[in-house]
Coordinates of C-alpha atoms (C1' of nucleotides) in Angstrom, one line a residue:
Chain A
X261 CA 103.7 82.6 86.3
X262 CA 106.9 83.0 88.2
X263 CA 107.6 79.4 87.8
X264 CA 107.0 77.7 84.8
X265 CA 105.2 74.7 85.6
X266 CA 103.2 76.3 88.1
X267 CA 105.4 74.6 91.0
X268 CA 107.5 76.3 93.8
X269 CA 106.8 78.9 96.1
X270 CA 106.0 81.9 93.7
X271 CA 107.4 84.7 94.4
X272 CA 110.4 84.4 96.1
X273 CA 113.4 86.3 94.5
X274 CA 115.6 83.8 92.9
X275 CA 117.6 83.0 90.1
X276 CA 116.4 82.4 86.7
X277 CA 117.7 78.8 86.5
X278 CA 116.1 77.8 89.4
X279 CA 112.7 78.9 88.0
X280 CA 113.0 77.1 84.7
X281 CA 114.2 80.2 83.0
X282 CA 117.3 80.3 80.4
X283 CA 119.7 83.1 81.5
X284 CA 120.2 84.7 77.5
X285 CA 122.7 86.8 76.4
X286 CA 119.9 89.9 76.2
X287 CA 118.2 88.9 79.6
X288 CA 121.6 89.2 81.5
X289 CA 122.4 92.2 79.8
X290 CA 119.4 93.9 81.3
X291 CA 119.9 92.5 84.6
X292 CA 123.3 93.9 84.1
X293 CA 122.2 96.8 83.0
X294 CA 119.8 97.5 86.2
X295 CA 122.2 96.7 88.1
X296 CA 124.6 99.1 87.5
X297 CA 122.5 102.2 88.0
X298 CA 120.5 103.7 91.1
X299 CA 118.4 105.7 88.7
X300 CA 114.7 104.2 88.2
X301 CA 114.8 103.6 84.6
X302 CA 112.2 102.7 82.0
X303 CA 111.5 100.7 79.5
X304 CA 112.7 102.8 77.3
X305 CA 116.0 103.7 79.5
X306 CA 116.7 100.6 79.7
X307 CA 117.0 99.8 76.6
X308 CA 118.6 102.4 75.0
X309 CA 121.4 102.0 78.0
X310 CA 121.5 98.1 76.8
X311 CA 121.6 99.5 73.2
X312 CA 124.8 101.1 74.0
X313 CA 126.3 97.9 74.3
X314 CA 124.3 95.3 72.5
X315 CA 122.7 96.8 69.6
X316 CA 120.8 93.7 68.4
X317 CA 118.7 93.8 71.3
X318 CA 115.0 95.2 70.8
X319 CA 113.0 97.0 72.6
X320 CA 110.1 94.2 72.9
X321 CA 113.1 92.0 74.6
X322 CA 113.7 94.3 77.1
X323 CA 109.6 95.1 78.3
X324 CA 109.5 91.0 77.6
X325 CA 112.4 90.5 80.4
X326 CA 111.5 93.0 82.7
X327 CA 107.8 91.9 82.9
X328 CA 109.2 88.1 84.0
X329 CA 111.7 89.6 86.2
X330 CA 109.0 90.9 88.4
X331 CA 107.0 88.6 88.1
X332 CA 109.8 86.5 89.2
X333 CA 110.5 89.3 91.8
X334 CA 113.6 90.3 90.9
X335 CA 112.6 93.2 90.0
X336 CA 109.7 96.1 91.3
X337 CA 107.7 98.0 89.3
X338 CA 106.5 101.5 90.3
X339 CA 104.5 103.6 89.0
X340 CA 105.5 107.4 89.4
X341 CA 102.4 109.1 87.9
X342 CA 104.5 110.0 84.2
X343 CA 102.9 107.8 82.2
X344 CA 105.6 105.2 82.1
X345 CA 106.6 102.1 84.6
X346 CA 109.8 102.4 86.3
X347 CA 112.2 99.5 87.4
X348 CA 114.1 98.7 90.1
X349 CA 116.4 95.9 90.9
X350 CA 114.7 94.4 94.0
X351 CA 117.8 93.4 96.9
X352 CA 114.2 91.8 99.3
X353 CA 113.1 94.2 101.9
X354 CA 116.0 93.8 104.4
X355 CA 118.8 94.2 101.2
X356 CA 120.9 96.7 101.4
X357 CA 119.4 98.6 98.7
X358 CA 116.0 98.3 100.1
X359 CA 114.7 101.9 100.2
X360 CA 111.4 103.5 100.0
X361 CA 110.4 107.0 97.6
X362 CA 109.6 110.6 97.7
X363 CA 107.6 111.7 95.1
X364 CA 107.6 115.1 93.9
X365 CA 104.1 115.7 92.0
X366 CA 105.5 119.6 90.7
X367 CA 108.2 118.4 88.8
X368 CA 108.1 114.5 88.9
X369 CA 111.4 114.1 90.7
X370 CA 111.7 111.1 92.9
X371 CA 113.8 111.1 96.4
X372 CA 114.9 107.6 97.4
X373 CA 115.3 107.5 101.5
X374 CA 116.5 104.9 103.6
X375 CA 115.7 107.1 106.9
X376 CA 113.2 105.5 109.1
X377 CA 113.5 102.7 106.9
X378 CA 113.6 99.7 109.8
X379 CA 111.0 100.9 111.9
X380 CA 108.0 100.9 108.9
X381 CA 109.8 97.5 107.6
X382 CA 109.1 96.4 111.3
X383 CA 105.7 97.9 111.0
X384 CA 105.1 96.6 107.6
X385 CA 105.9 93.2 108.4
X386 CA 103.6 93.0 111.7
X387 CA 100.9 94.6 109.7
X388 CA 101.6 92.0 106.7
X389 CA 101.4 88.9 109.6
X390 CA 97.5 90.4 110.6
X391 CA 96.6 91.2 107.2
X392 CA 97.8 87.6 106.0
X393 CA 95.9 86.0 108.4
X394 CA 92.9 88.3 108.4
X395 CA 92.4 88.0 104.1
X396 CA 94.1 84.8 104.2
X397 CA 96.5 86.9 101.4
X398 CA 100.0 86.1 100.5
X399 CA 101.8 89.2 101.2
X400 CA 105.4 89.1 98.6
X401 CA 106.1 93.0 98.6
X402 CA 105.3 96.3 99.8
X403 CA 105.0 99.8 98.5
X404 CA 104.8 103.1 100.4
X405 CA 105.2 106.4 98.7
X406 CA 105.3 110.0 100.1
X407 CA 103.8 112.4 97.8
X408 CA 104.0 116.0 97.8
X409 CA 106.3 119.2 96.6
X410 CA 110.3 119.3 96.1
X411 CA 112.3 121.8 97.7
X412 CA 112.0 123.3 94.3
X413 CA 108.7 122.9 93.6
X414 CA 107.1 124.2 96.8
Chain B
X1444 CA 98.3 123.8 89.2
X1445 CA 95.7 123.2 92.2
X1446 CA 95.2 127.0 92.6
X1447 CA 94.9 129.0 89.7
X1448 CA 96.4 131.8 90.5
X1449 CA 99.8 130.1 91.8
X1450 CA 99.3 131.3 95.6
X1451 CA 97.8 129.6 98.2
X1452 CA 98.8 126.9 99.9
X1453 CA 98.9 124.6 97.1
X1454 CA 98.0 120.3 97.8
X1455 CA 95.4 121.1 100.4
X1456 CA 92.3 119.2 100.2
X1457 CA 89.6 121.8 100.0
X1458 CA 86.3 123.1 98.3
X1459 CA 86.4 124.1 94.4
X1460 CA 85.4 127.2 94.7
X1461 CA 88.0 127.7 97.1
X1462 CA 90.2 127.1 94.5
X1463 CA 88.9 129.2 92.5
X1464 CA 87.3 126.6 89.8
X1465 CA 83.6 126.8 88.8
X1466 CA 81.3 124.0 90.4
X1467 CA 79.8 123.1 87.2
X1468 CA 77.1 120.5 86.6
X1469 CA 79.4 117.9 85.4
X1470 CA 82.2 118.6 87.8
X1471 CA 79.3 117.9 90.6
X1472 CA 78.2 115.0 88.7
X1473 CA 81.6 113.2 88.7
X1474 CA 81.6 114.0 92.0
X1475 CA 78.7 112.5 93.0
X1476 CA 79.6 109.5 91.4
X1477 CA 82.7 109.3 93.7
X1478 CA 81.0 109.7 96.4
X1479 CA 78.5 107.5 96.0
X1480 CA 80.5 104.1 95.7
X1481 CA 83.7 101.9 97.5
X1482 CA 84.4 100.8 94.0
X1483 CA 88.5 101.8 92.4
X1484 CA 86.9 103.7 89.2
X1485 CA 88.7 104.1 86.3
X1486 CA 88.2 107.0 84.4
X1487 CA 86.3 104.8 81.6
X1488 CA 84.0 103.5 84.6
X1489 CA 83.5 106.7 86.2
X1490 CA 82.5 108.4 82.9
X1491 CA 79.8 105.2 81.8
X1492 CA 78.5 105.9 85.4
X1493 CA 78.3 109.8 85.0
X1494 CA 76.7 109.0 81.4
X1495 CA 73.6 106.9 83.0
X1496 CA 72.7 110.1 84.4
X1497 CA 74.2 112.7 82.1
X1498 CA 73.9 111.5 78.8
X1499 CA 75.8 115.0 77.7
X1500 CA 79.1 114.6 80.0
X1501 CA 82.1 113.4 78.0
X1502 CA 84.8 111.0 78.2
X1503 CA 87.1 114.3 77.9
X1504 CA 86.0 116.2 80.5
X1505 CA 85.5 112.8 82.8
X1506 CA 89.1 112.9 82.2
X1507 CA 89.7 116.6 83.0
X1508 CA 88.0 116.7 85.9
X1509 CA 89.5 113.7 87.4
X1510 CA 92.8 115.3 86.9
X1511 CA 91.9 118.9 88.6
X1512 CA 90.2 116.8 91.7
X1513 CA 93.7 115.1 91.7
X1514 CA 95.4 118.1 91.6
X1515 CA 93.6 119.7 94.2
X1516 CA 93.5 116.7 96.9
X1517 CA 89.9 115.6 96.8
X1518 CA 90.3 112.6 95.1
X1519 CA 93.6 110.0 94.6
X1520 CA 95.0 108.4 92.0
X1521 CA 96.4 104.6 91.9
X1522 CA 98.0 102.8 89.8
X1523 CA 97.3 98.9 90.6
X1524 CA 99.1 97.3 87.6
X1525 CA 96.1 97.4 85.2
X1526 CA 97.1 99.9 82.8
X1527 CA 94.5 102.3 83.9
X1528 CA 94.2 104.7 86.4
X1529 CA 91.8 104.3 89.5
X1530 CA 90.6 107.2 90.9
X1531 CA 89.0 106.9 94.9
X1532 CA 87.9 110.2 96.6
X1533 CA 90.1 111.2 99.5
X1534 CA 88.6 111.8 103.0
X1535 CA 91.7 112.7 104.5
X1536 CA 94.6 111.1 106.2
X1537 CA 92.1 110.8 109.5
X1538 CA 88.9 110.9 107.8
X1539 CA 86.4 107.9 108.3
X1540 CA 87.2 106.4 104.7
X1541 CA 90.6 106.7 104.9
X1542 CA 92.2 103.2 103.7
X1543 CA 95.3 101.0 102.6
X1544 CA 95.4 98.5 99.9
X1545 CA 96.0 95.3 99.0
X1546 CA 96.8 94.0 95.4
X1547 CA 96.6 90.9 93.9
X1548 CA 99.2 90.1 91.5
X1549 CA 97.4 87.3 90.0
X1550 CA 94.0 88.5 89.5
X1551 CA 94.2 92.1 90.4
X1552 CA 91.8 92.2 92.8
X1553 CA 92.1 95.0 95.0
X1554 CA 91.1 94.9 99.0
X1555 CA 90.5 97.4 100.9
X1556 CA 92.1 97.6 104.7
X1557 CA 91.3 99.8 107.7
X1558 CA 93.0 97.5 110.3
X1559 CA 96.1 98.3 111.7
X1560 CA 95.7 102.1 109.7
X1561 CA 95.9 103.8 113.0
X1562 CA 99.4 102.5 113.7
X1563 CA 100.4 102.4 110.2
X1564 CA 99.2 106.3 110.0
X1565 CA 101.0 107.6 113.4
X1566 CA 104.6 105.8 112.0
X1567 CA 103.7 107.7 108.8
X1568 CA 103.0 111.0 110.4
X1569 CA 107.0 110.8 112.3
X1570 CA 108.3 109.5 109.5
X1571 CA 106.7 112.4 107.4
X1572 CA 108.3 114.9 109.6
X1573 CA 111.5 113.3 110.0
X1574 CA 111.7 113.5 106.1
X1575 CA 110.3 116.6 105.7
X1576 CA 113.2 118.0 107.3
X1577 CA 115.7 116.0 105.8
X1578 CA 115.1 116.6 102.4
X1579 CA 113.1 119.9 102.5
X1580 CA 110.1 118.2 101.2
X1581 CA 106.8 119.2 101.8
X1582 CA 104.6 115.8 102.0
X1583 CA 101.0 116.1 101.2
X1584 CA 100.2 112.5 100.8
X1585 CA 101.0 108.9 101.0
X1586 CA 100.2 105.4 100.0
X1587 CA 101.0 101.9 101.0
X1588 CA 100.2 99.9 99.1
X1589 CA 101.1 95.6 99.7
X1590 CA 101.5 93.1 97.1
X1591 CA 100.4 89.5 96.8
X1592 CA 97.9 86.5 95.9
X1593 CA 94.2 86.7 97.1
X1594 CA 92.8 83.3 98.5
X1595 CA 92.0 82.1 95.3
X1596 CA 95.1 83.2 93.0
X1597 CA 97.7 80.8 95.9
Chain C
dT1372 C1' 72.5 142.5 79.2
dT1373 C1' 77.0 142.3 77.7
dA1374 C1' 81.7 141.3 77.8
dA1375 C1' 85.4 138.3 79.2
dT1376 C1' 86.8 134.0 80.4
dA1377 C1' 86.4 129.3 81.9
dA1378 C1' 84.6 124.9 80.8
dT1379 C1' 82.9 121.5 77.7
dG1380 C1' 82.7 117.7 74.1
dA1381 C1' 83.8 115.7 69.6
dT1382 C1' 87.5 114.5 67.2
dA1383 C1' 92.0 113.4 66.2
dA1384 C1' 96.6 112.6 67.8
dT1385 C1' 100.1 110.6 71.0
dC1386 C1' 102.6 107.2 73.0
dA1387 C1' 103.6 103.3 76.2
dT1388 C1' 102.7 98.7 76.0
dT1389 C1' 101.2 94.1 73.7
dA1390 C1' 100.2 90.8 70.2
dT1391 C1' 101.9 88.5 66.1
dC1392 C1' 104.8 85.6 63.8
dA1393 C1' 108.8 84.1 61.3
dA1394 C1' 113.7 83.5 62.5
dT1395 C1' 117.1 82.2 65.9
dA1396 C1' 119.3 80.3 69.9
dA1397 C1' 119.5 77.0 73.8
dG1398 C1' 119.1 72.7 76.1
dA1399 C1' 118.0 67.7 75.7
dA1400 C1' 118.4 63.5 73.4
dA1401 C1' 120.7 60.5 70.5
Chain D
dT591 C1' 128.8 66.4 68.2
dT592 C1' 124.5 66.4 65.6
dT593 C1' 119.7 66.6 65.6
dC594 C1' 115.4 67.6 67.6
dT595 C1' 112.3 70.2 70.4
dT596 C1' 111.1 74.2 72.5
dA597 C1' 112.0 78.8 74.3
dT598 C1' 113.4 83.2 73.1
dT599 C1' 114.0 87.0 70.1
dG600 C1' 113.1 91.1 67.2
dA601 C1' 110.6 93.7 63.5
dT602 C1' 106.2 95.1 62.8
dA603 C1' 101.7 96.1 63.5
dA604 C1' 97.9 96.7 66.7
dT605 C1' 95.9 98.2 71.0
dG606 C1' 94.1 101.2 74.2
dA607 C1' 94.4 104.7 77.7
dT608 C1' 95.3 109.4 78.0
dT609 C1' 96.0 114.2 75.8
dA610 C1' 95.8 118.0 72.6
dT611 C1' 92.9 120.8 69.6
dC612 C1' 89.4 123.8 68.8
dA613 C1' 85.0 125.5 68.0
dT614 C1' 80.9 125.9 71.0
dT615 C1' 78.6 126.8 75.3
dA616 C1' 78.1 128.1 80.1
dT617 C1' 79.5 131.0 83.9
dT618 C1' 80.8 135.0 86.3
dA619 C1' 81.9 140.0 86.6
dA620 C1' 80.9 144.5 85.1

DNA sequence: TTAATAATGATAATCATTATCAATAAGAAA
DNA sequence: TTTCTTATTGATAATGATTATCATTATTAA
């Protein structure tokens, strides 16, 4: 679904336009809105952050948008284990911003590292080339979590 | 929560009664179920397979129980994008079963992956204790996951 | 056996996410 | 620009997975 008439590589990060997308008033707001925080927001917090400064803007808009900007891959979706989907501007796995997470199952609290980053991105991606080739599978993103007890929590 | 009394060295994979829970009938039941299948069960599958057997066992305590297996490492929980959680019992970081995934965003099929674990595994283990460190964390689990189109979805 | 407590299951409640649908906004064509 | 066509939006209702409640039953300890 990333591009609307089913041409183009799918799944590339790009910008709306170029997928056949119109780049509203509400859908750059969210954008801006994700892209102003490092926190792992929402729906929800999302939209009550866009609320702040468009109030017209519902809450269906903003799980509409960020449902086509992952699929478009601008943005990942994680699941944290709280019952909700959390977002996160996607900068492509050699961004700057590319970072994996630490997830504390005691009190939910999530740790992003960068530490050791490049070697499992090096890993990843030589493991993605064999898998590719082995399911014949399109590999667009990864995912790794660490799961286990804050500081806190332990 | 995985030992009742709050001691113990909590996240451990071990036996019930270990923990200090009561190996009841339907708690072995969902087990067996588990065990006996490759399938990602929901907790709505896992309960209609428990039911075949044990008309008696309830959607409630399918639930309860998947949770407390959870809790105390014998089984994992994923997420794949479905809305509903999958449940896959745990052999261990090392243990024979142990496995990756990867998800298709188009049809959601899931596939299971063993190759290249060993490597993947051993980065994970530094990386676990380099992080450990740094952040005071104590890790109990991971979970790669990769994301992408299957043969068919391309 | 009995007492104390944990576990169960039917039911209702919760709550994140989706579907619906009329109203509006954006881009294309004239 | 003005009109036309279609995409987007937002209020509302519906869905559906998961949880909370609570009286009943099963399990262990005494």
């Amino acid at each position: 679904m990333p591009w609307k008439d089913g041409t183009g590589p799918p799944w590339l990060q790009g910008k709306f336009k170029g997928c056949g997308y119109r780049l509203t008033v509400p859908r750059q707001a969210i954008l801006d809105v994700l892209n102003s925080t490092t926190e792992h927001l929402s729906a929800e917090d999302t939209y009550l952050k866009v609320h702040k400064v468009h109030p017209a803007i519902g809450l269906t808009t903003v799980y509409r948008t960020l449902e086509l900007l992952v699929q478009t891959g601008m943005v990942f979706k994680f699941d944290f284990g709280d019952g909700r989907a959390r977002y996160e501007l996607s900068e492509g796995p050699k961004g700057i911003g590319h970072h994996h997470h630490l997830v504390c199952t005691g009190c939910g609290r999530i740790i992003d590292y960068t530490d050791f980053i490049d070697e499992e991105v090096e890993l990843l991606k030589r493991t993605e080339k064999g898998l590719s080739k082995k399911y014949n599978f399109k590999i667009t993103n990864h995912m790794i979590q660490f799961h286990g007890l804050c500081e806190k929590c332990q």
